[in-house]
């Protein structure tokens, strides 16, 4: 097999065929987008409670911080930033309605106003996932091409090469599959939001439980992203 080296200071940089695959900075806007979704759903759930004001204030502040973080990301799309702004505007419009009927009406208005923004933020997160999956596939294929050019000189070297190639295949295929699962979960966010909105029209007594389930799903997505880092 070829001798290792010569090494340079950039020998282990995440670059393949001249293409930079340092995805840490590229994933930051996606995390910010997920933070926005979590904070938005938490604000809705807080407002649906009878004693909501303290939780709503906290969730509104968290949403504002998440939106500011997304706006500060240079690589975040204009649509994602606009969508996050719509979510923040909708939550900020939630007043201090006293009666249950008034709060439901306010919640309906907020969800109607936020719906387009929710879709924009979800679409942005999926776009980053698509780019990440493509990058993983390119890196995997590049490593396979390199491995196929190596001719181990003995049995031990061949076993070691096989183990490394197997690890690359398992890890990359697992990441791509996980990204597909996350995208499927992202696709379910907007329909769940719409279902809760329709439940308010029917004056059902379960919007809070459904909102709490939506919060839990948004947080699960957030944790899934963190595990992929």
PDB file of C-alpha atoms in Angstrom:
ATOM      1  CA  UNK A   1       0.000   0.000   0.000  1.00  0.00           C
ATOM      2  CA  UNK A   2       1.175   3.609  -0.498  1.00  0.00           C
ATOM      3  CA  UNK A   3       3.358   5.004   2.262  1.00  0.00           C
ATOM      4  CA  UNK A   4       1.628   7.568   4.534  1.00  0.00           C
ATOM      5  CA  UNK A   5       2.437  11.223   4.080  1.00  0.00           C
ATOM      6  CA  UNK A   6       3.934  13.577   3.387  1.00  0.00           C
ATOM      7  CA  UNK A   7       1.735  15.346   5.937  1.00  0.00           C
ATOM      8  CA  UNK A   8       0.853  19.064   5.951  1.00  0.00           C
ATOM      9  CA  UNK A   9      -0.942  21.281   8.447  1.00  0.00           C
ATOM     10  CA  UNK A  10      -4.159  20.802   6.453  1.00  0.00           C
ATOM     11  CA  UNK A  11      -3.710  17.066   5.848  1.00  0.00           C
ATOM     12  CA  UNK A  12      -6.775  16.146   7.913  1.00  0.00           C
ATOM     13  CA  UNK A  13      -9.010  19.035   6.879  1.00  0.00           C
ATOM     14  CA  UNK A  14     -12.531  17.888   5.841  1.00  0.00           C
ATOM     15  CA  UNK A  15     -11.831  18.491   2.131  1.00  0.00           C
ATOM     16  CA  UNK A  16     -12.488  15.947  -0.606  1.00  0.00           C
ATOM     17  CA  UNK A  17     -11.681  16.601  -4.262  1.00  0.00           C
ATOM     18  CA  UNK A  18     -11.196  20.257  -3.425  1.00  0.00           C
ATOM     19  CA  UNK A  19     -14.627  20.589  -1.770  1.00  0.00           C
ATOM     20  CA  UNK A  20     -14.978  21.769   1.819  1.00  0.00           C
ATOM     21  CA  UNK A  21     -17.097  19.475   4.013  1.00  0.00           C
ATOM     22  CA  UNK A  22     -16.766  21.271   7.320  1.00  0.00           C
ATOM     23  CA  UNK A  23     -20.492  21.240   8.061  1.00  0.00           C
ATOM     24  CA  UNK A  24     -20.359  22.539  11.616  1.00  0.00           C
ATOM     25  CA  UNK A  25     -20.951  26.175  10.607  1.00  0.00           C
ATOM     26  CA  UNK A  26     -23.574  25.119   8.053  1.00  0.00           C
ATOM     27  CA  UNK A  27     -25.618  23.246  10.648  1.00  0.00           C
ATOM     28  CA  UNK A  28     -25.837  26.175  13.088  1.00  0.00           C
ATOM     29  CA  UNK A  29     -28.708  27.885  11.194  1.00  0.00           C
ATOM     30  CA  UNK A  30     -30.650  24.618  11.207  1.00  0.00           C
ATOM     31  CA  UNK A  31     -30.296  24.377  14.974  1.00  0.00           C
ATOM     32  CA  UNK A  32     -31.479  27.966  15.282  1.00  0.00           C
ATOM     33  CA  UNK A  33     -34.507  27.143  13.119  1.00  0.00           C
ATOM     34  CA  UNK A  34     -35.377  24.198  15.382  1.00  0.00           C
ATOM     35  CA  UNK A  35     -35.023  26.451  18.430  1.00  0.00           C
ATOM     36  CA  UNK A  36     -37.556  28.799  16.838  1.00  0.00           C
ATOM     37  CA  UNK A  37     -40.022  25.941  16.288  1.00  0.00           C
ATOM     38  CA  UNK A  38     -39.637  24.709  19.874  1.00  0.00           C
ATOM     39  CA  UNK A  39     -40.084  28.182  21.376  1.00  0.00           C
ATOM     40  CA  UNK A  40     -43.115  28.895  19.190  1.00  0.00           C
ATOM     41  CA  UNK A  41     -44.894  25.667  20.165  1.00  0.00           C
ATOM     42  CA  UNK A  42     -44.037  26.240  23.824  1.00  0.00           C
ATOM     43  CA  UNK A  43     -45.575  29.724  23.652  1.00  0.00           C
ATOM     44  CA  UNK A  44     -48.814  28.340  22.188  1.00  0.00           C
ATOM     45  CA  UNK A  45     -48.983  25.620  24.824  1.00  0.00           C
ATOM     46  CA  UNK A  46     -48.328  28.148  27.582  1.00  0.00           C
ATOM     47  CA  UNK A  47     -51.107  30.431  26.350  1.00  0.00           C
ATOM     48  CA  UNK A  48     -53.570  27.534  26.281  1.00  0.00           C
ATOM     49  CA  UNK A  49     -53.196  27.038  30.043  1.00  0.00           C
ATOM     50  CA  UNK A  50     -55.472  28.746  32.552  1.00  0.00           C
ATOM     51  CA  UNK A  51     -52.582  30.205  34.540  1.00  0.00           C
ATOM     52  CA  UNK A  52     -50.528  31.031  31.511  1.00  0.00           C
ATOM     53  CA  UNK A  53     -48.950  34.447  31.939  1.00  0.00           C
ATOM     54  CA  UNK A  54     -45.623  33.501  33.542  1.00  0.00           C
ATOM     55  CA  UNK A  55     -44.998  30.607  31.169  1.00  0.00           C
ATOM     56  CA  UNK A  56     -46.074  32.698  28.181  1.00  0.00           C
ATOM     57  CA  UNK A  57     -43.703  35.526  29.093  1.00  0.00           C
ATOM     58  CA  UNK A  58     -40.843  33.058  29.430  1.00  0.00           C
ATOM     59  CA  UNK A  59     -41.671  31.318  26.147  1.00  0.00           C
ATOM     60  CA  UNK A  60     -42.058  34.656  24.342  1.00  0.00           C
ATOM     61  CA  UNK A  61     -38.623  35.745  25.515  1.00  0.00           C
ATOM     62  CA  UNK A  62     -37.142  32.406  24.443  1.00  0.00           C
ATOM     63  CA  UNK A  63     -38.757  32.759  21.021  1.00  0.00           C
ATOM     64  CA  UNK A  64     -37.377  36.266  20.641  1.00  0.00           C
ATOM     65  CA  UNK A  65     -33.880  35.003  21.440  1.00  0.00           C
ATOM     66  CA  UNK A  66     -34.212  32.110  19.005  1.00  0.00           C
ATOM     67  CA  UNK A  67     -35.417  34.398  16.235  1.00  0.00           C
ATOM     68  CA  UNK A  68     -32.539  36.802  16.852  1.00  0.00           C
ATOM     69  CA  UNK A  69     -30.092  33.925  16.623  1.00  0.00           C
ATOM     70  CA  UNK A  70     -31.570  32.767  13.312  1.00  0.00           C
ATOM     71  CA  UNK A  71     -31.530  36.325  11.936  1.00  0.00           C
ATOM     72  CA  UNK A  72     -27.852  36.608  12.845  1.00  0.00           C
ATOM     73  CA  UNK A  73     -26.940  33.520  10.817  1.00  0.00           C
ATOM     74  CA  UNK A  74     -25.497  34.748   7.534  1.00  0.00           C
ATOM     75  CA  UNK A  75     -26.280  31.498   5.716  1.00  0.00           C
ATOM     76  CA  UNK A  76     -29.925  31.296   6.814  1.00  0.00           C
ATOM     77  CA  UNK A  77     -32.304  31.871   3.926  1.00  0.00           C
ATOM     78  CA  UNK A  78     -34.414  34.997   3.598  1.00  0.00           C
ATOM     79  CA  UNK A  79     -37.540  32.809   3.686  1.00  0.00           C
ATOM     80  CA  UNK A  80     -36.485  31.196   6.963  1.00  0.00           C
ATOM     81  CA  UNK A  81     -35.825  34.586   8.545  1.00  0.00           C
ATOM     82  CA  UNK A  82     -39.162  35.925   7.310  1.00  0.00           C
ATOM     83  CA  UNK A  83     -40.919  32.813   8.601  1.00  0.00           C
ATOM     84  CA  UNK A  84     -39.339  33.142  12.029  1.00  0.00           C
ATOM     85  CA  UNK A  85     -40.434  36.778  12.119  1.00  0.00           C
ATOM     86  CA  UNK A  86     -44.020  35.740  11.404  1.00  0.00           C
ATOM     87  CA  UNK A  87     -43.953  33.276  14.300  1.00  0.00           C
ATOM     88  CA  UNK A  88     -42.605  35.928  16.677  1.00  0.00           C
ATOM     89  CA  UNK A  89     -45.174  38.492  15.522  1.00  0.00           C
ATOM     90  CA  UNK A  90     -48.013  36.010  16.017  1.00  0.00           C
ATOM     91  CA  UNK A  91     -46.892  35.165  19.561  1.00  0.00           C
ATOM     92  CA  UNK A  92     -46.303  38.801  20.488  1.00  0.00           C
ATOM     93  CA  UNK A  93     -49.897  39.528  19.466  1.00  0.00           C
ATOM     94  CA  UNK A  94     -51.220  37.159  22.112  1.00  0.00           C
ATOM     95  CA  UNK A  95     -52.754  39.473  24.683  1.00  0.00           C
ATOM     96  CA  UNK A  96     -53.817  39.009  28.236  1.00  0.00           C
ATOM     97  CA  UNK A  97     -57.287  37.693  27.516  1.00  0.00           C
ATOM     98  CA  UNK A  98     -59.132  36.699  30.672  1.00  0.00           C
ATOM     99  CA  UNK A  99     -61.875  34.353  29.553  1.00  0.00           C
ATOM    100  CA  UNK A 100     -61.351  30.955  27.984  1.00  0.00           C
ATOM    101  CA  UNK A 101     -63.374  32.003  24.917  1.00  0.00           C
ATOM    102  CA  UNK A 102     -61.215  35.097  24.366  1.00  0.00           C
ATOM    103  CA  UNK A 103     -58.010  33.115  24.708  1.00  0.00           C
ATOM    104  CA  UNK A 104     -59.184  30.542  22.180  1.00  0.00           C
ATOM    105  CA  UNK A 105     -60.027  33.314  19.725  1.00  0.00           C
ATOM    106  CA  UNK A 106     -56.567  34.834  20.244  1.00  0.00           C
ATOM    107  CA  UNK A 107     -54.946  31.443  19.794  1.00  0.00           C
ATOM    108  CA  UNK A 108     -56.831  30.910  16.528  1.00  0.00           C
ATOM    109  CA  UNK A 109     -55.652  34.293  15.209  1.00  0.00           C
ATOM    110  CA  UNK A 110     -52.069  33.616  16.230  1.00  0.00           C
ATOM    111  CA  UNK A 111     -51.975  30.178  14.599  1.00  0.00           C
ATOM    112  CA  UNK A 112     -53.514  31.519  11.393  1.00  0.00           C
ATOM    113  CA  UNK A 113     -50.947  34.300  11.268  1.00  0.00           C
ATOM    114  CA  UNK A 114     -48.057  31.960  12.045  1.00  0.00           C
ATOM    115  CA  UNK A 115     -48.966  29.138   9.634  1.00  0.00           C
ATOM    116  CA  UNK A 116     -47.036  30.460   6.582  1.00  0.00           C
ATOM    117  CA  UNK A 117     -43.996  31.196   8.727  1.00  0.00           C
ATOM    118  CA  UNK A 118     -44.092  27.735  10.235  1.00  0.00           C
ATOM    119  CA  UNK A 119     -43.975  26.222   6.760  1.00  0.00           C
ATOM    120  CA  UNK A 120     -41.031  28.440   5.772  1.00  0.00           C
ATOM    121  CA  UNK A 121     -38.974  27.486   8.818  1.00  0.00           C
ATOM    122  CA  UNK A 122     -39.694  23.772   8.308  1.00  0.00           C
ATOM    123  CA  UNK A 123     -38.753  24.029   4.616  1.00  0.00           C
ATOM    124  CA  UNK A 124     -35.437  25.652   5.544  1.00  0.00           C
ATOM    125  CA  UNK A 125     -34.568  22.894   8.012  1.00  0.00           C
ATOM    126  CA  UNK A 126     -35.353  20.277   5.366  1.00  0.00           C
ATOM    127  CA  UNK A 127     -33.202  22.102   2.819  1.00  0.00           C
ATOM    128  CA  UNK A 128     -30.201  21.907   5.161  1.00  0.00           C
ATOM    129  CA  UNK A 129     -30.919  18.225   5.769  1.00  0.00           C
ATOM    130  CA  UNK A 130     -30.895  17.589   2.026  1.00  0.00           C
ATOM    131  CA  UNK A 131     -27.538  19.329   1.646  1.00  0.00           C
ATOM    132  CA  UNK A 132     -26.141  17.375   4.594  1.00  0.00           C
ATOM    133  CA  UNK A 133     -27.299  14.042   3.147  1.00  0.00           C
ATOM    134  CA  UNK A 134     -25.722  14.914  -0.213  1.00  0.00           C
ATOM    135  CA  UNK A 135     -22.463  15.861   1.498  1.00  0.00           C
ATOM    136  CA  UNK A 136     -22.361  12.624   3.479  1.00  0.00           C
ATOM    137  CA  UNK A 137     -22.917  10.649   0.282  1.00  0.00           C
ATOM    138  CA  UNK A 138     -20.105  12.504  -1.515  1.00  0.00           C
ATOM    139  CA  UNK A 139     -17.717  11.981   1.391  1.00  0.00           C
ATOM    140  CA  UNK A 140     -18.593   8.288   1.558  1.00  0.00           C
ATOM    141  CA  UNK A 141     -18.037   7.824  -2.178  1.00  0.00           C
ATOM    142  CA  UNK A 142     -14.743   9.726  -2.041  1.00  0.00           C
ATOM    143  CA  UNK A 143     -13.470   7.539   0.779  1.00  0.00           C
ATOM    144  CA  UNK A 144     -14.514   4.422  -1.120  1.00  0.00           C
ATOM    145  CA  UNK A 145     -12.613   5.569  -4.209  1.00  0.00           C
ATOM    146  CA  UNK A 146      -9.521   6.145  -2.094  1.00  0.00           C
ATOM    147  CA  UNK A 147      -9.878   2.770  -0.379  1.00  0.00           C
ATOM    148  CA  UNK A 148     -10.259   1.001  -3.718  1.00  0.00           C
ATOM    149  CA  UNK A 149      -6.899   2.398  -4.843  1.00  0.00           C
ATOM    150  CA  UNK A 150      -5.108   0.884  -1.849  1.00  0.00           C
ATOM    151  CA  UNK A 151      -3.483  -2.544  -2.236  1.00  0.00           C
ATOM    152  CA  UNK A 152      -2.842  -4.067   1.206  1.00  0.00           C
ATOM    153  CA  UNK A 153       0.439  -5.961   1.380  1.00  0.00           C
ATOM    154  CA  UNK A 154      -0.651  -8.579   3.904  1.00  0.00           C
ATOM    155  CA  UNK A 155      -3.698 -10.143   5.517  1.00  0.00           C
ATOM    156  CA  UNK A 156      -3.669  -7.933   8.593  1.00  0.00           C
ATOM    157  CA  UNK A 157      -3.569  -4.751   6.523  1.00  0.00           C
ATOM    158  CA  UNK A 158      -6.466  -6.053   4.420  1.00  0.00           C
ATOM    159  CA  UNK A 159      -8.540  -6.774   7.523  1.00  0.00           C
ATOM    160  CA  UNK A 160      -7.816  -3.293   8.901  1.00  0.00           C
ATOM    161  CA  UNK A 161      -8.811  -1.690   5.606  1.00  0.00           C
ATOM    162  CA  UNK A 162     -12.024  -3.735   5.471  1.00  0.00           C
ATOM    163  CA  UNK A 163     -12.898  -2.642   9.014  1.00  0.00           C
ATOM    164  CA  UNK A 164     -12.359   1.016   8.187  1.00  0.00           C
ATOM    165  CA  UNK A 165     -14.398   0.821   4.998  1.00  0.00           C
ATOM    166  CA  UNK A 166     -17.187  -0.997   6.841  1.00  0.00           C
ATOM    167  CA  UNK A 167     -17.222   1.711   9.523  1.00  0.00           C
ATOM    168  CA  UNK A 168     -17.489   4.442   6.878  1.00  0.00           C
ATOM    169  CA  UNK A 169     -20.381   2.668   5.160  1.00  0.00           C
ATOM    170  CA  UNK A 170     -22.275   1.955   8.369  1.00  0.00           C
ATOM    171  CA  UNK A 171     -21.850   5.491   9.751  1.00  0.00           C
ATOM    172  CA  UNK A 172     -22.688   7.309   6.518  1.00  0.00           C
ATOM    173  CA  UNK A 173     -25.700   5.145   5.697  1.00  0.00           C
ATOM    174  CA  UNK A 174     -26.983   5.522   9.266  1.00  0.00           C
ATOM    175  CA  UNK A 175     -26.707   9.317   9.069  1.00  0.00           C
ATOM    176  CA  UNK A 176     -28.514   9.466   5.712  1.00  0.00           C
ATOM    177  CA  UNK A 177     -31.297   7.205   6.998  1.00  0.00           C
ATOM    178  CA  UNK A 178     -31.623   9.285  10.164  1.00  0.00           C
ATOM    179  CA  UNK A 179     -31.881  12.484   8.153  1.00  0.00           C
ATOM    180  CA  UNK A 180     -34.733  10.939   6.159  1.00  0.00           C
ATOM    181  CA  UNK A 181     -36.524  10.055   9.402  1.00  0.00           C
ATOM    182  CA  UNK A 182     -36.059  13.601  10.694  1.00  0.00           C
ATOM    183  CA  UNK A 183     -37.455  15.027   7.462  1.00  0.00           C
ATOM    184  CA  UNK A 184     -40.524  12.813   7.802  1.00  0.00           C
ATOM    185  CA  UNK A 185     -41.015  14.176  11.316  1.00  0.00           C
ATOM    186  CA  UNK A 186     -40.581  17.740  10.049  1.00  0.00           C
ATOM    187  CA  UNK A 187     -43.244  17.081   7.403  1.00  0.00           C
ATOM    188  CA  UNK A 188     -45.648  16.175  10.212  1.00  0.00           C
ATOM    189  CA  UNK A 189     -45.243  19.480  12.095  1.00  0.00           C
ATOM    190  CA  UNK A 190     -47.459  21.635   9.868  1.00  0.00           C
ATOM    191  CA  UNK A 191     -50.326  19.055   9.642  1.00  0.00           C
ATOM    192  CA  UNK A 192     -50.261  18.705  13.429  1.00  0.00           C
ATOM    193  CA  UNK A 193     -50.412  22.495  13.747  1.00  0.00           C
ATOM    194  CA  UNK A 194     -53.375  22.574  11.331  1.00  0.00           C
ATOM    195  CA  UNK A 195     -55.149  19.835  13.269  1.00  0.00           C
ATOM    196  CA  UNK A 196     -54.853  21.797  16.506  1.00  0.00           C
ATOM    197  CA  UNK A 197     -56.133  24.911  14.759  1.00  0.00           C
ATOM    198  CA  UNK A 198     -59.171  23.002  13.457  1.00  0.00           C
ATOM    199  CA  UNK A 199     -59.817  21.597  16.935  1.00  0.00           C
ATOM    200  CA  UNK A 200     -60.151  25.166  18.185  1.00  0.00           C
ATOM    201  CA  UNK A 201     -62.859  25.800  15.590  1.00  0.00           C
ATOM    202  CA  UNK A 202     -64.724  22.736  16.796  1.00  0.00           C
ATOM    203  CA  UNK A 203     -64.372  23.994  20.379  1.00  0.00           C
ATOM    204  CA  UNK A 204     -62.777  20.726  21.428  1.00  0.00           C
ATOM    205  CA  UNK A 205     -61.360  20.451  24.937  1.00  0.00           C
ATOM    206  CA  UNK A 206     -58.092  18.861  23.833  1.00  0.00           C
ATOM    207  CA  UNK A 207     -56.022  21.662  22.181  1.00  0.00           C
ATOM    208  CA  UNK A 208     -53.729  21.941  25.195  1.00  0.00           C
ATOM    209  CA  UNK A 209     -52.911  18.234  25.153  1.00  0.00           C
ATOM    210  CA  UNK A 210     -52.319  18.361  21.408  1.00  0.00           C
ATOM    211  CA  UNK A 211     -50.146  21.452  21.744  1.00  0.00           C
ATOM    212  CA  UNK A 212     -48.107  19.720  24.435  1.00  0.00           C
ATOM    213  CA  UNK A 213     -47.648  16.763  22.081  1.00  0.00           C
ATOM    214  CA  UNK A 214     -46.493  19.187  19.367  1.00  0.00           C
ATOM    215  CA  UNK A 215     -43.989  20.715  21.803  1.00  0.00           C
ATOM    216  CA  UNK A 216     -42.693  17.243  22.649  1.00  0.00           C
ATOM    217  CA  UNK A 217     -42.254  16.404  18.960  1.00  0.00           C
ATOM    218  CA  UNK A 218     -40.411  19.661  18.267  1.00  0.00           C
ATOM    219  CA  UNK A 219     -38.072  18.960  21.173  1.00  0.00           C
ATOM    220  CA  UNK A 220     -37.517  15.401  19.955  1.00  0.00           C
ATOM    221  CA  UNK A 221     -36.457  16.783  16.582  1.00  0.00           C
ATOM    222  CA  UNK A 222     -34.127  19.182  18.346  1.00  0.00           C
ATOM    223  CA  UNK A 223     -32.471  16.295  20.217  1.00  0.00           C
ATOM    224  CA  UNK A 224     -32.221  14.244  17.021  1.00  0.00           C
ATOM    225  CA  UNK A 225     -30.287  17.042  15.340  1.00  0.00           C
ATOM    226  CA  UNK A 226     -27.935  17.321  18.273  1.00  0.00           C
ATOM    227  CA  UNK A 227     -27.152  13.595  18.130  1.00  0.00           C
ATOM    228  CA  UNK A 228     -26.135  13.910  14.473  1.00  0.00           C
ATOM    229  CA  UNK A 229     -23.489  16.547  15.183  1.00  0.00           C
TER     230      UNK A 229
END
